[in-house]
Coordinates of C-alpha atoms and ligand atoms in Angstrom, one line a residue:
M191 CA 0.0 0.0 0.0
C192 CA 1.3 3.5 -0.7
G193 CA 1.2 6.8 1.2
I194 CA -0.5 9.9 -0.2
V195 CA -0.4 13.5 1.2
G196 CA -1.6 16.8 -0.3
Y197 CA -1.7 20.4 0.9
V198 CA -3.3 23.6 -0.2
G199 CA -3.1 26.8 1.9
K200 CA -1.1 29.9 2.8
Q201 CA -0.2 29.1 6.4
K202 CA 2.6 26.6 5.7
K203 CA 5.3 25.7 3.2
A204 CA 3.8 23.0 1.0
Q205 CA 7.1 21.2 0.6
E206 CA 7.5 20.9 4.4
V207 CA 4.0 19.6 4.9
L208 CA 4.5 17.1 2.1
L209 CA 7.9 15.8 3.2
E210 CA 6.8 15.6 6.9
G211 CA 3.6 13.9 5.9
L212 CA 5.4 11.3 3.8
T213 CA 7.9 10.6 6.6
N214 CA 5.0 9.8 8.8
L215 CA 3.4 7.6 6.1
E216 CA 6.6 5.8 5.2
Y217 CA 5.4 2.6 7.0
R218 CA 2.9 2.3 4.2
G219 CA 5.6 1.7 1.7
Y220 CA 9.0 3.0 1.0
D221 CA 10.3 1.8 -2.4
S222 CA 10.4 5.3 -3.8
A223 CA 8.9 8.8 -3.1
G224 CA 8.1 12.0 -4.8
I225 CA 6.3 15.3 -4.6
A226 CA 4.7 17.7 -7.0
Y227 CA 4.3 21.4 -6.0
V228 CA 3.4 24.7 -7.5
T229 CA 5.9 27.5 -7.2
N230 CA 5.9 30.9 -9.0
G231 CA 3.0 29.6 -11.2
K232 CA 5.0 26.5 -12.3
L233 CA 4.5 22.9 -11.4
V234 CA 7.7 21.1 -10.2
I235 CA 7.9 17.3 -9.8
T236 CA 10.8 15.9 -7.7
K237 CA 11.0 12.1 -7.2
T238 CA 13.5 9.4 -6.5
E239 CA 14.0 5.7 -5.7
G240 CA 14.4 4.7 -2.1
K241 CA 13.3 6.2 1.1
I242 CA 12.0 9.7 1.9
N243 CA 15.5 10.8 3.1
N244 CA 16.7 10.3 -0.5
L245 CA 13.9 12.7 -1.6
K246 CA 14.7 15.3 1.1
K247 CA 18.2 15.5 -0.2
I248 CA 17.1 16.6 -3.7
V249 CA 14.1 18.8 -3.1
I250 CA 15.1 22.5 -3.7
P251 CA 13.4 24.6 -1.0
C252 CA 11.1 27.2 -2.3
E253 CA 7.8 28.9 -1.6
A254 CA 4.8 26.7 -2.5
N255 CA 1.2 26.7 -1.4
L256 CA -0.1 23.6 -3.1
G257 CA 1.3 20.2 -3.7
I258 CA 0.9 16.4 -3.5
G259 CA 3.3 13.7 -2.3
H260 CA 3.6 10.0 -2.5
T261 CA 5.6 7.1 -1.0
R262 CA 5.4 3.9 -2.9
W263 CA 5.1 0.2 -2.3
A264 CA 5.6 -1.1 -5.8
T265 CA 2.9 -3.0 -7.5
N266 CA 3.1 -2.3 -11.3
G267 CA 6.7 -1.7 -12.3
K268 CA 10.0 -1.9 -10.5
P269 CA 10.7 0.4 -7.5
N270 CA 12.8 3.0 -9.5
T271 CA 12.6 6.8 -10.2
I272 CA 10.8 6.5 -13.5
N273 CA 8.0 4.5 -11.9
S274 CA 7.8 6.6 -8.8
H275 CA 4.9 9.0 -8.3
P276 CA 3.7 11.7 -9.0
H277 CA 3.0 11.0 -12.7
K278 CA 2.1 13.7 -15.2
Q279 CA 0.3 13.3 -18.5
G280 CA -0.6 16.5 -20.3
K281 CA -2.4 18.8 -17.8
I282 CA -2.9 16.1 -15.2
T283 CA -0.5 15.2 -12.3
I284 CA -1.5 12.3 -10.1
V285 CA -0.4 10.3 -7.0
H286 CA -2.2 7.0 -6.6
N287 CA -2.6 4.3 -3.9
G288 CA -4.3 1.1 -5.2
I289 CA -4.3 -1.0 -8.3
I290 CA -6.2 -0.5 -11.6
D291 CA -7.5 -3.8 -12.8
N292 CA -8.1 -2.7 -16.4
Y293 CA -5.1 -0.5 -16.9
A294 CA -3.7 -2.7 -19.7
E295 CA -6.7 -2.3 -22.0
I296 CA -6.9 1.4 -21.2
K297 CA -3.2 1.8 -22.0
E298 CA -3.6 -0.1 -25.3
Q299 CA -6.4 2.2 -26.4
L300 CA -4.5 5.3 -25.4
Q301 CA -1.4 4.2 -27.3
K302 CA -3.6 3.7 -30.3
D303 CA -4.7 7.3 -29.8
G304 CA -1.0 8.3 -29.9
V305 CA -0.3 8.6 -26.2
T306 CA 3.3 7.7 -25.1
F307 CA 4.3 6.5 -21.7
K308 CA 7.5 6.8 -19.7
S309 CA 6.8 4.4 -16.9
E310 CA 5.5 0.9 -16.4
T311 CA 2.8 2.0 -14.0
D312 CA -1.0 1.8 -14.0
T313 CA -0.9 5.3 -12.4
E314 CA 0.6 7.0 -15.5
V315 CA -2.1 5.3 -17.6
I316 CA -5.0 6.7 -15.6
A317 CA -3.3 10.1 -15.6
A318 CA -3.3 9.9 -19.4
L319 CA -6.9 8.8 -19.4
L320 CA -8.1 11.6 -17.2
N321 CA -6.1 14.1 -19.3
Q322 CA -7.6 12.7 -22.5
I323 CA -11.1 13.1 -21.1
Y324 CA -10.3 16.6 -19.7
T325 CA -8.9 17.7 -23.0
K326 CA -12.3 17.0 -24.6
T327 CA -14.6 18.3 -21.8
Q328 CA -12.5 21.1 -20.4
D329 CA -14.5 20.5 -17.2
I330 CA -12.6 18.6 -14.5
N331 CA -15.7 17.6 -12.6
K332 CA -17.4 16.1 -15.7
S333 CA -14.0 14.5 -16.6
I334 CA -13.8 12.7 -13.2
V335 CA -17.3 11.4 -13.6
E336 CA -16.5 10.0 -17.0
F337 CA -13.1 8.8 -15.8
Q338 CA -14.6 6.7 -13.0
K339 CA -17.0 5.0 -15.5
K340 CA -14.0 3.7 -17.4
V341 CA -11.6 2.7 -14.6
K342 CA -12.0 -0.5 -12.7
G343 CA -10.0 -1.3 -9.5
A344 CA -9.0 0.3 -6.2
Y345 CA -7.7 3.8 -6.2
A346 CA -7.1 6.8 -3.9
L347 CA -6.0 9.7 -6.1
G348 CA -4.5 13.2 -5.4
I349 CA -4.7 15.3 -8.5
I350 CA -3.3 18.7 -9.7
V351 CA -4.7 20.2 -12.9
D352 CA -2.5 22.6 -14.8
D353 CA -5.4 25.0 -15.4
D354 CA -6.0 25.6 -11.7
Y355 CA -3.1 25.8 -9.4
N356 CA -5.2 26.8 -6.4
T357 CA -7.2 23.6 -6.3
L358 CA -6.4 20.0 -5.3
Y359 CA -8.7 17.2 -6.4
A360 CA -9.1 13.9 -4.5
I361 CA -10.9 10.7 -5.6
R362 CA -11.5 7.6 -3.6
N363 CA -12.6 4.2 -4.6
E364 CA -11.8 1.3 -2.1
S365 CA -8.3 2.6 -1.1
P366 CA -8.5 4.8 1.9
L367 CA -8.3 8.6 1.6
I368 CA -9.3 11.4 3.9
V369 CA -9.7 15.2 3.4
A370 CA -8.5 17.0 6.5
L371 CA -9.5 20.6 7.5
G372 CA -7.2 23.3 8.7
N373 CA -7.7 27.1 9.1
D374 CA -7.3 28.6 5.6
E375 CA -5.6 25.4 4.6
N376 CA -6.7 21.9 3.8
Y377 CA -5.1 18.5 3.4
I378 CA -5.5 15.1 1.8
A379 CA -4.0 11.9 3.2
S380 CA -4.2 8.2 2.9
D381 CA -3.8 7.9 6.6
V382 CA -4.0 10.0 9.7
P383 CA -0.4 10.2 10.8
A384 CA 0.4 12.3 7.7
I385 CA -1.6 15.3 9.0
I386 CA -2.4 14.6 12.7
K387 CA 0.1 17.1 13.9
Y388 CA -1.8 19.9 12.1
T389 CA -5.5 18.9 12.5
N390 CA -7.7 16.1 13.7
K391 CA -10.8 17.3 11.7
Y392 CA -11.5 15.3 8.6
I393 CA -14.1 14.3 6.0
E394 CA -14.3 10.7 5.0
L395 CA -14.8 10.0 1.3
N396 CA -16.9 7.0 0.4
N397 CA -16.2 4.8 -2.7
G398 CA -16.7 6.9 -5.8
D399 CA -16.7 10.2 -4.0
F400 CA -14.4 13.0 -5.1
A401 CA -13.5 16.4 -3.6
K402 CA -12.5 19.8 -4.9
I403 CA -10.2 21.4 -2.4
T404 CA -8.9 24.9 -2.1
D405 CA -7.4 26.7 1.0
S406 CA -10.8 27.9 2.0
Q407 CA -13.3 25.5 0.6
I408 CA -14.0 21.7 0.3
I409 CA -16.8 20.6 -2.0
C410 CA -17.6 16.9 -2.2
Y411 CA -19.3 15.1 -5.0
N412 CA -20.6 11.5 -5.5
A413 CA -19.6 9.4 -8.5
L414 CA -22.3 11.0 -10.6
G415 CA -20.9 14.4 -10.0
K416 CA -23.7 15.5 -7.6
E417 CA -22.6 17.7 -4.8
I418 CA -23.0 15.9 -1.4
K419 CA -22.8 17.1 2.2
K420 CA -20.3 15.5 4.5
D421 CA -20.0 15.5 8.2
I422 CA -16.8 16.8 9.8
Q423 CA -15.4 14.1 12.1
E424 CA -12.5 14.2 14.6
F425 CA -9.7 11.7 15.3
P426 CA -8.8 11.1 18.9
I427 CA -5.4 12.7 18.8
E428 CA -3.9 10.7 21.6
S429 CA -4.4 7.4 19.8
Y430 CA -2.1 8.6 17.0
D431 CA 1.1 8.9 19.0
I432 CA 3.8 7.8 16.6
D433 CA 6.7 9.0 18.6
K434 CA 9.3 6.4 19.8
H435 CA 9.3 7.8 23.3
G436 CA 13.0 6.8 23.8
Y437 CA 12.7 3.3 22.5
E438 CA 15.3 2.3 19.8
H439 CA 12.5 1.2 17.4
I440 CA 8.8 1.8 17.1
M441 CA 8.3 -1.9 17.1
L442 CA 10.0 -2.2 20.5
K443 CA 7.8 0.5 21.9
E444 CA 4.7 -1.2 20.5
I445 CA 5.7 -4.5 22.1
H446 CA 6.0 -2.7 25.4
E447 CA 2.6 -1.2 24.9
Q448 CA 1.0 -4.6 25.1
P449 CA 0.2 -4.7 28.8
T450 CA -1.8 -1.5 28.3
V451 CA -3.3 -2.6 25.0
I452 CA -4.4 -6.0 26.4
K453 CA -5.8 -4.3 29.5
N454 CA -7.7 -1.8 27.4
T455 CA -8.9 -4.2 24.8
I456 CA -10.2 -6.7 27.3
G457 CA -11.4 -3.9 29.5
D458 CA -13.6 -2.5 26.8
Y459 CA -15.6 -5.7 26.9
I460 CA -15.4 -7.3 30.3
D461 CA -14.7 -6.0 33.8
N462 CA -15.6 -7.7 37.0
N463 CA -18.4 -9.8 35.7
I464 CA -19.6 -11.3 32.4
D465 CA -22.6 -9.0 32.0
N466 CA -20.6 -6.4 30.2
L467 CA -19.1 -8.9 27.8
I468 CA -22.6 -10.2 27.0
A469 CA -23.9 -6.7 26.5
K470 CA -21.1 -5.5 24.3
M471 CA -21.1 -8.5 21.9
P472 CA -23.8 -10.0 19.8
D473 CA -24.8 -13.5 20.8
F474 CA -22.7 -15.7 18.5
S475 CA -23.9 -19.0 20.0
K476 CA -26.6 -19.4 17.3
Y477 CA -24.0 -20.2 14.6
N478 CA -23.1 -23.8 13.9
K479 CA -19.9 -22.9 12.1
I480 CA -17.3 -20.1 12.1
I481 CA -14.9 -19.3 9.3
I482 CA -12.1 -16.9 10.0
V483 CA -10.6 -15.1 7.0
A484 CA -7.4 -13.1 7.3
C485 CA -3.8 -12.7 6.1
G486 CA -0.4 -13.0 7.6
S487 CA -0.3 -12.4 11.4
A488 CA -4.0 -11.7 11.5
M489 CA -4.5 -15.2 10.0
H490 CA -2.2 -16.6 12.7
A491 CA -4.3 -14.8 15.3
G492 CA -7.2 -16.6 13.7
L493 CA -5.5 -19.9 14.3
V494 CA -5.2 -19.1 18.0
G495 CA -8.8 -18.0 18.0
K496 CA -9.8 -21.3 16.4
N497 CA -8.2 -23.3 19.2
M498 CA -10.0 -21.1 21.8
I499 CA -13.4 -21.1 20.2
E500 CA -13.4 -24.9 19.5
E501 CA -12.1 -25.6 23.0
F502 CA -14.5 -23.4 25.0
A503 CA -17.5 -22.7 22.7
D504 CA -17.8 -26.1 21.0
I505 CA -18.2 -24.6 17.5
P506 CA -16.1 -25.8 14.6
V507 CA -13.9 -23.1 13.2
D508 CA -12.1 -23.0 9.8
V509 CA -9.3 -20.5 9.3
E510 CA -8.9 -19.5 5.7
I511 CA -6.1 -17.5 4.1
A512 CA -8.2 -14.7 2.7
S513 CA -6.5 -14.7 -0.8
E514 CA -7.3 -18.4 -1.0
F515 CA -10.8 -18.2 0.3
R516 CA -11.8 -15.8 -2.5
Y517 CA -11.2 -18.3 -5.2
K518 CA -12.3 -21.6 -3.7
K519 CA -15.5 -23.4 -3.3
V520 CA -16.9 -22.4 0.1
F521 CA -19.6 -24.1 2.3
I522 CA -21.5 -21.3 3.8
D523 CA -25.1 -20.8 4.9
N524 CA -27.1 -18.5 7.2
K525 CA -25.9 -20.4 10.2
T526 CA -22.3 -19.6 9.4
L527 CA -20.4 -16.6 10.9
V528 CA -17.5 -15.3 8.9
I529 CA -15.0 -13.3 10.9
G530 CA -12.5 -11.0 9.1
V531 CA -9.5 -10.2 11.3
S532 CA -7.5 -7.2 10.2
Q533 CA -5.3 -4.5 12.0
S534 CA -5.6 -2.0 9.2
G535 CA -9.1 -2.9 8.1
E536 CA -7.9 -2.2 4.5
T537 CA -6.3 -5.5 3.5
A538 CA -7.7 -6.1 0.0
D539 CA -7.7 -9.9 0.2
T540 CA -9.6 -9.9 3.5
L541 CA -12.1 -7.2 2.3
K542 CA -12.8 -9.3 -0.8
A543 CA -13.2 -12.4 1.2
I544 CA -15.8 -10.7 3.4
V545 CA -17.6 -9.5 0.3
K546 CA -17.8 -13.1 -1.0
A547 CA -19.0 -14.4 2.4
K548 CA -21.8 -11.9 2.4
E549 CA -22.7 -12.8 -1.1
K550 CA -23.0 -16.5 0.0
G551 CA -25.4 -15.5 2.8
A552 CA -23.1 -15.5 5.9
D553 CA -23.3 -13.0 8.7
T554 CA -20.0 -11.3 8.9
L555 CA -18.0 -9.9 11.9
G556 CA -14.8 -7.8 11.8
I557 CA -12.1 -7.8 14.4
I558 CA -10.5 -4.6 13.4
S559 CA -8.1 -2.0 14.9
K560 CA -8.8 0.9 12.6
K561 CA -12.2 2.6 13.2
G562 CA -14.1 3.4 10.0
S563 CA -11.9 1.3 7.8
S564 CA -13.1 -0.4 4.7
I565 CA -13.6 -3.8 6.3
A566 CA -15.2 -2.2 9.4
R567 CA -17.7 -0.6 7.0
C568 CA -18.4 -3.7 5.1
V569 CA -19.1 -6.3 7.9
D570 CA -22.5 -6.8 9.6
F571 CA -20.9 -6.4 13.1
V572 CA -17.5 -5.0 14.1
L573 CA -15.6 -5.5 17.3
Y574 CA -12.7 -3.0 17.6
T575 CA -9.5 -3.8 19.3
N576 CA -8.2 -1.0 21.5
S577 CA -4.6 -1.2 20.3
G578 CA -4.1 2.4 19.1
I579 CA -2.2 3.1 15.9
E580 CA 0.3 0.5 15.0
V581 CA 3.1 1.9 12.9
A582 CA 5.8 -0.7 12.8
V583 CA 5.2 -2.9 9.8
A584 CA 5.7 -6.1 11.8
T585 CA 2.6 -6.3 13.9
T586 CA 2.8 -7.1 17.6
K587 CA 0.3 -5.3 19.8
A588 CA -2.4 -5.5 17.2
Y589 CA -1.9 -9.2 16.8
S590 CA -2.1 -9.6 20.6
A591 CA -5.2 -7.5 20.8
Q592 CA -6.7 -9.7 18.0
I593 CA -6.1 -12.9 20.0
A594 CA -7.5 -11.3 23.1
L595 CA -10.7 -10.4 21.4
L596 CA -11.0 -13.9 19.8
S597 CA -10.6 -15.4 23.3
L598 CA -13.4 -13.1 24.5
I599 CA -15.6 -14.3 21.7
A600 CA -14.9 -17.9 22.8
L601 CA -15.8 -16.9 26.4
N602 CA -19.0 -15.1 25.2
I603 CA -20.2 -18.1 23.3
A604 CA -19.2 -20.5 26.1
N605 CA -21.2 -18.4 28.5
H606 CA -24.3 -18.4 26.2
K607 CA -24.1 -22.1 25.9
H608 CA -23.5 -22.6 29.6
N609 CA -20.2 -24.4 28.9
I610 CA -18.5 -22.7 31.8
D611 CA -19.6 -22.6 35.4
N612 CA -19.3 -19.6 37.7
K613 CA -16.2 -21.1 39.4
E614 CA -14.4 -21.3 36.0
L615 CA -15.6 -17.8 35.1
E616 CA -14.2 -16.5 38.4
K617 CA -10.8 -18.1 37.5
I618 CA -10.8 -16.5 34.1
L619 CA -11.7 -13.0 35.5
K620 CA -8.9 -13.3 38.0
S621 CA -6.5 -14.4 35.3
I622 CA -7.5 -11.4 33.2
K623 CA -6.6 -9.0 35.9
E624 CA -3.2 -10.6 36.3
L625 CA -2.3 -10.4 32.5
P626 CA -0.8 -6.9 32.3
I627 CA 1.6 -7.5 35.2
Q628 CA 2.5 -10.9 33.7
I629 CA 3.2 -9.3 30.3
E630 CA 5.3 -6.7 32.1
R631 CA 7.3 -9.5 33.7
L632 CA 8.0 -10.9 30.3
L633 CA 9.4 -7.5 29.3
S634 CA 11.5 -6.9 32.4
N635 CA 15.2 -6.1 32.0
E636 CA 16.0 -9.6 33.2
A637 CA 13.7 -11.3 30.7
C638 CA 15.0 -9.0 27.9
E639 CA 18.6 -10.0 28.7
N640 CA 17.6 -13.6 28.2
Y641 CA 16.0 -12.7 24.8
K642 CA 19.2 -10.9 23.8
N643 CA 21.4 -13.9 24.8
I644 CA 19.2 -16.2 22.7
A645 CA 19.2 -13.8 19.8
E646 CA 23.0 -13.6 19.9
T647 CA 23.1 -17.4 19.2
L648 CA 20.4 -17.2 16.5
Y649 CA 21.3 -14.2 14.3
T650 CA 24.1 -15.9 12.4
H651 CA 21.9 -18.8 11.3
N652 CA 20.1 -19.1 8.0
D653 CA 17.4 -21.6 8.9
I654 CA 15.5 -21.7 12.2
F655 CA 12.5 -24.0 13.1
F656 CA 9.6 -23.3 15.4
I657 CA 7.7 -26.4 16.5
G658 CA 4.6 -26.9 18.7
R659 CA 1.3 -28.7 18.9
G660 CA -2.2 -27.3 18.8
V661 CA -2.4 -23.7 19.9
D662 CA 1.4 -23.8 20.4
Y663 CA 1.8 -24.5 16.7
A664 CA -0.3 -21.5 15.9
L665 CA 2.0 -19.4 18.1
C666 CA 5.0 -20.9 16.3
M667 CA 3.6 -19.6 13.0
E668 CA 3.6 -16.1 14.3
G669 CA 7.0 -16.4 15.9
S670 CA 8.4 -17.7 12.6
L671 CA 6.8 -14.9 10.6
K672 CA 8.1 -12.2 13.0
L673 CA 11.6 -13.5 12.6
K674 CA 11.4 -13.7 8.8
E675 CA 9.8 -10.3 8.4
I676 CA 12.4 -8.3 10.3
S677 CA 15.6 -10.3 10.4
Y678 CA 15.3 -11.8 6.9
I679 CA 16.4 -15.2 8.3
H680 CA 14.5 -18.1 6.8
S681 CA 12.4 -20.0 9.3
E682 CA 9.6 -22.5 9.3
A683 CA 6.9 -23.3 11.8
Y684 CA 6.0 -27.0 11.9
P685 CA 3.5 -29.1 13.9
A686 CA 5.9 -30.8 16.3
G687 CA 4.4 -34.3 15.7
E688 CA 4.7 -33.9 11.9
L689 CA 8.4 -33.1 11.7
K690 CA 9.5 -36.7 11.8
H691 CA 7.4 -37.4 8.7
G692 CA 10.1 -35.9 6.4
T693 CA 11.2 -32.4 7.3
I694 CA 13.3 -33.7 10.2
S695 CA 15.8 -34.5 7.5
L696 CA 16.7 -30.8 7.5
I697 CA 17.8 -30.9 11.1
E698 CA 21.6 -31.1 11.4
P699 CA 24.1 -30.3 14.2
G700 CA 23.5 -26.8 15.3
T701 CA 20.2 -26.2 13.6
P702 CA 18.2 -23.9 16.0
V703 CA 14.8 -25.4 17.0
V704 CA 12.5 -23.2 19.1
G705 CA 9.8 -25.3 20.9
V706 CA 6.7 -23.7 22.3
I707 CA 5.1 -25.8 25.1
T708 CA 2.2 -24.3 27.0
D709 CA -0.5 -26.8 26.5
F710 CA -0.3 -29.2 29.5
E711 CA -2.3 -32.0 27.9
I712 CA 0.2 -32.5 25.0
A713 CA 3.4 -31.1 26.6
D714 CA 5.0 -34.5 26.9
K715 CA 4.5 -35.3 23.3
T716 CA 5.9 -31.9 22.2
L717 CA 9.0 -32.3 24.5
S718 CA 9.7 -35.8 23.0
N719 CA 9.5 -34.2 19.5
I720 CA 12.0 -31.6 20.6
E721 CA 14.2 -34.4 21.9
E722 CA 14.0 -36.1 18.5
T723 CA 15.6 -33.0 17.0
K724 CA 18.1 -32.7 19.8
S725 CA 19.3 -36.3 19.2
R726 CA 20.1 -35.1 15.7
G727 CA 22.2 -32.2 17.0
S728 CA 19.8 -29.3 17.0
E729 CA 20.3 -26.3 19.3
N730 CA 17.1 -26.2 21.3
Y731 CA 15.2 -23.2 22.8
L732 CA 12.0 -23.6 24.8
I733 CA 9.2 -21.2 25.5
I734 CA 7.5 -23.1 28.4
T735 CA 5.2 -22.4 31.3
E736 CA 6.4 -22.3 34.9
E737 CA 4.3 -25.3 35.8
L738 CA 5.8 -27.5 33.1
D739 CA 9.3 -26.1 33.7
N740 CA 9.1 -27.1 37.3
Q741 CA 7.8 -30.6 36.3
Y742 CA 10.5 -31.3 33.7
S743 CA 13.4 -29.8 35.7
K744 CA 12.8 -32.6 38.2
I745 CA 12.3 -35.6 35.9
N746 CA 14.1 -34.9 32.6
K747 CA 17.9 -34.9 32.5
N748 CA 18.0 -33.5 29.0
Y749 CA 15.6 -30.8 29.8
N750 CA 18.0 -28.6 31.8
T751 CA 20.4 -28.4 28.8
Y752 CA 17.9 -26.4 26.8
N753 CA 17.9 -22.6 26.5
K754 CA 14.6 -21.6 28.1
V755 CA 12.2 -18.8 28.4
V756 CA 9.8 -19.6 31.3
I757 CA 6.5 -17.8 31.1
P758 CA 3.9 -17.4 33.9
N759 CA 1.0 -19.7 33.9
T760 CA -2.5 -18.3 33.3
H761 CA -5.8 -19.6 32.3
K762 CA -5.7 -21.7 29.1
L763 CA -8.0 -19.2 27.3
L764 CA -5.3 -16.5 27.9
Q765 CA -2.0 -18.4 27.7
P766 CA -1.2 -17.4 24.1
L767 CA -1.1 -13.7 25.2
L768 CA 1.9 -14.5 27.3
A769 CA 3.6 -17.0 25.0
V770 CA 3.7 -14.6 22.1
V771 CA 5.8 -12.0 23.9
P772 CA 9.1 -13.9 24.0
L773 CA 8.6 -14.9 20.3
Q774 CA 8.2 -11.2 19.4
M775 CA 11.2 -10.2 21.5
I776 CA 13.5 -12.9 20.2
A777 CA 12.6 -11.9 16.6
Y778 CA 13.3 -8.2 17.5
E779 CA 16.6 -8.8 19.2
T780 CA 17.8 -11.2 16.4
A781 CA 17.0 -8.5 13.8
R782 CA 18.7 -5.9 16.0
F783 CA 21.9 -8.0 16.2
K784 CA 21.8 -8.2 12.4
G785 CA 21.4 -4.4 12.2
E786 CA 18.3 -4.5 10.1
E787 CA 15.8 -1.7 9.4
I788 CA 13.3 -3.2 11.9
D789 CA 10.4 -0.7 11.7
K790 CA 10.4 -0.7 7.8
P791 CA 11.6 -4.1 6.6
R792 CA 12.5 -4.5 2.9
N793 CA 9.7 -5.3 0.4
L794 CA 7.0 -4.9 3.0
A795 CA 4.2 -2.4 3.7
K796 CA 2.0 -2.0 6.8
S797 CA -1.2 -3.0 5.0
V798 CA -1.5 -4.5 1.6
T799 CA -4.4 -2.8 -0.1
V800 CA -3.8 -4.6 -3.4
E801 CA -4.5 -8.2 -4.2
Ligands
AGP107 C1 2.4 -8.9 10.1 O1 3.6 -8.6 10.9 C2 2.5 -8.4 8.7 N1 2.7 -7.0 8.7 C3 1.3 -8.9 7.9 O2 1.3 -10.3 7.8 C4 -0.1 -8.4 8.3 O3 -0.5 -9.1 9.5 C5 -1.1 -8.8 7.2 O4 -0.7 -8.2 6.0 C6 -2.5 -8.5 7.5 O5 -2.7 -7.1 7.7 P1 -4.0 -6.6 8.4 O6 -4.1 -7.1 9.8 O7 -3.9 -5.1 8.4 O8 -5.2 -7.1 7.6

């Protein structure tokens, strides 16, 4: 996904607003960046490959009151200067977030009409299309209406037209875009961090809407070009704190926010008794099947949720990779609940999966972090996590908040189905209260020293295995992805019992194997699988609960040779919330030893709004 920012006004220097905005949007993609701005009646475009800092070095400071900026996560065309945005064709200059499905046929027709292109991008194609239409109509509003009839796909566009350097145009279809209001100045942005330091007042554009923006006026239109009235909304400024607050990386800060995030997320739904939970959530017990659709870490959260819901609520749960779900035969009816899990609420694969589920007659629920996001607006019900903005590309606190909410859904259903008695409920409520302190303990200096020591033995390796059973395997998948994402070390999560059916052939002397053992019922089996790798020379690391650590320390001679992270015991429904913290920290410290760009890993973007 890319970052878009635009400014029109006389209070600030457009170049500074654009560069500052792009810096705060860089987590959305950082393959290349560029700005277009008007100075002394001329439009200037400056763009370059690489991160915003490269762009800052080549921008020539000058007075400018209008401009648009873009930071790119490459979809069509390599991440180089030619393909970077803004793109100009004729009188139209555009920055674009999204992907145009029918750009090839549009490009072919334009080329037949004599249009030539410099870049490989779909963005330059739609700039040329809009320019062609505008050349005929000489009316930008009419041109935008015509333009949207011809273009298929997801797009958020910032546009400058050469005939009017006092006006910005913004168009939104599926990709997020907001219009923010200042005093005698206005902004556009693909996400709040770009402009939150200037204003928290904004107008939300719906799909097909476009806006005509000057320093003193914002007029919104629907896809038919009819003027529409929009409410002015406000973002809660405090939840957009993107400062590192002394942490070396934003990701580390966000890991350390987890005690508060878990307390707030759970606290939004349950306090000292179950009544609040029942009141704040629909009764999901009427469904006889649940399908969770998500991507990446959100999908891994879904796997944890599957274990909890099946265990406590007695409802079968399928977890589907959203991009697979979209194109497969699905078995859905009106007794099926489809849950979309998404931090950004803008992931295209998950959004399209939800749309398909609705078409097939399922009720849909979103577990979302971003209020008002596309998925949140598409589902029948939405349960928000209270995780605040998450800027580091590798998710941590949002993932934890997702599994917390899925555990509460399991508890909600279990309560409706009378699967848990009051004694059990009291134990759960007590465990919930202890969670923040227990997570703090896992982030103590002593605990972090242990993570560093483990990371120091891991960071030189090229292949690392994570193995576990049941919910521990789901946790292994998240631990493996975290490590891959930020340290670029290949790793693989494997069901512990399955390893011996082939993949154990990859284990050789020194191969690191991380075992996650929290599930008491199957701990012995998992430990014996770990010992199978040890007998082949692996270097073993355990993430294990206190209770099991005490038990094995006494009876298993091999056990005490393992590197260990011992985590507090809590109720089974909540145990993953503790086990994931060492996995996050080990990945973080490993990447830190490697000196990698942890907050903005190569090739990644915070949310993938293209398929
Ligand atoms: C997780 O660290 C990744 N950044 C990625 O897998 C992410 O979880 C996935 O793209 C889903 O994003 P979403 O939660 O915003 O839908």
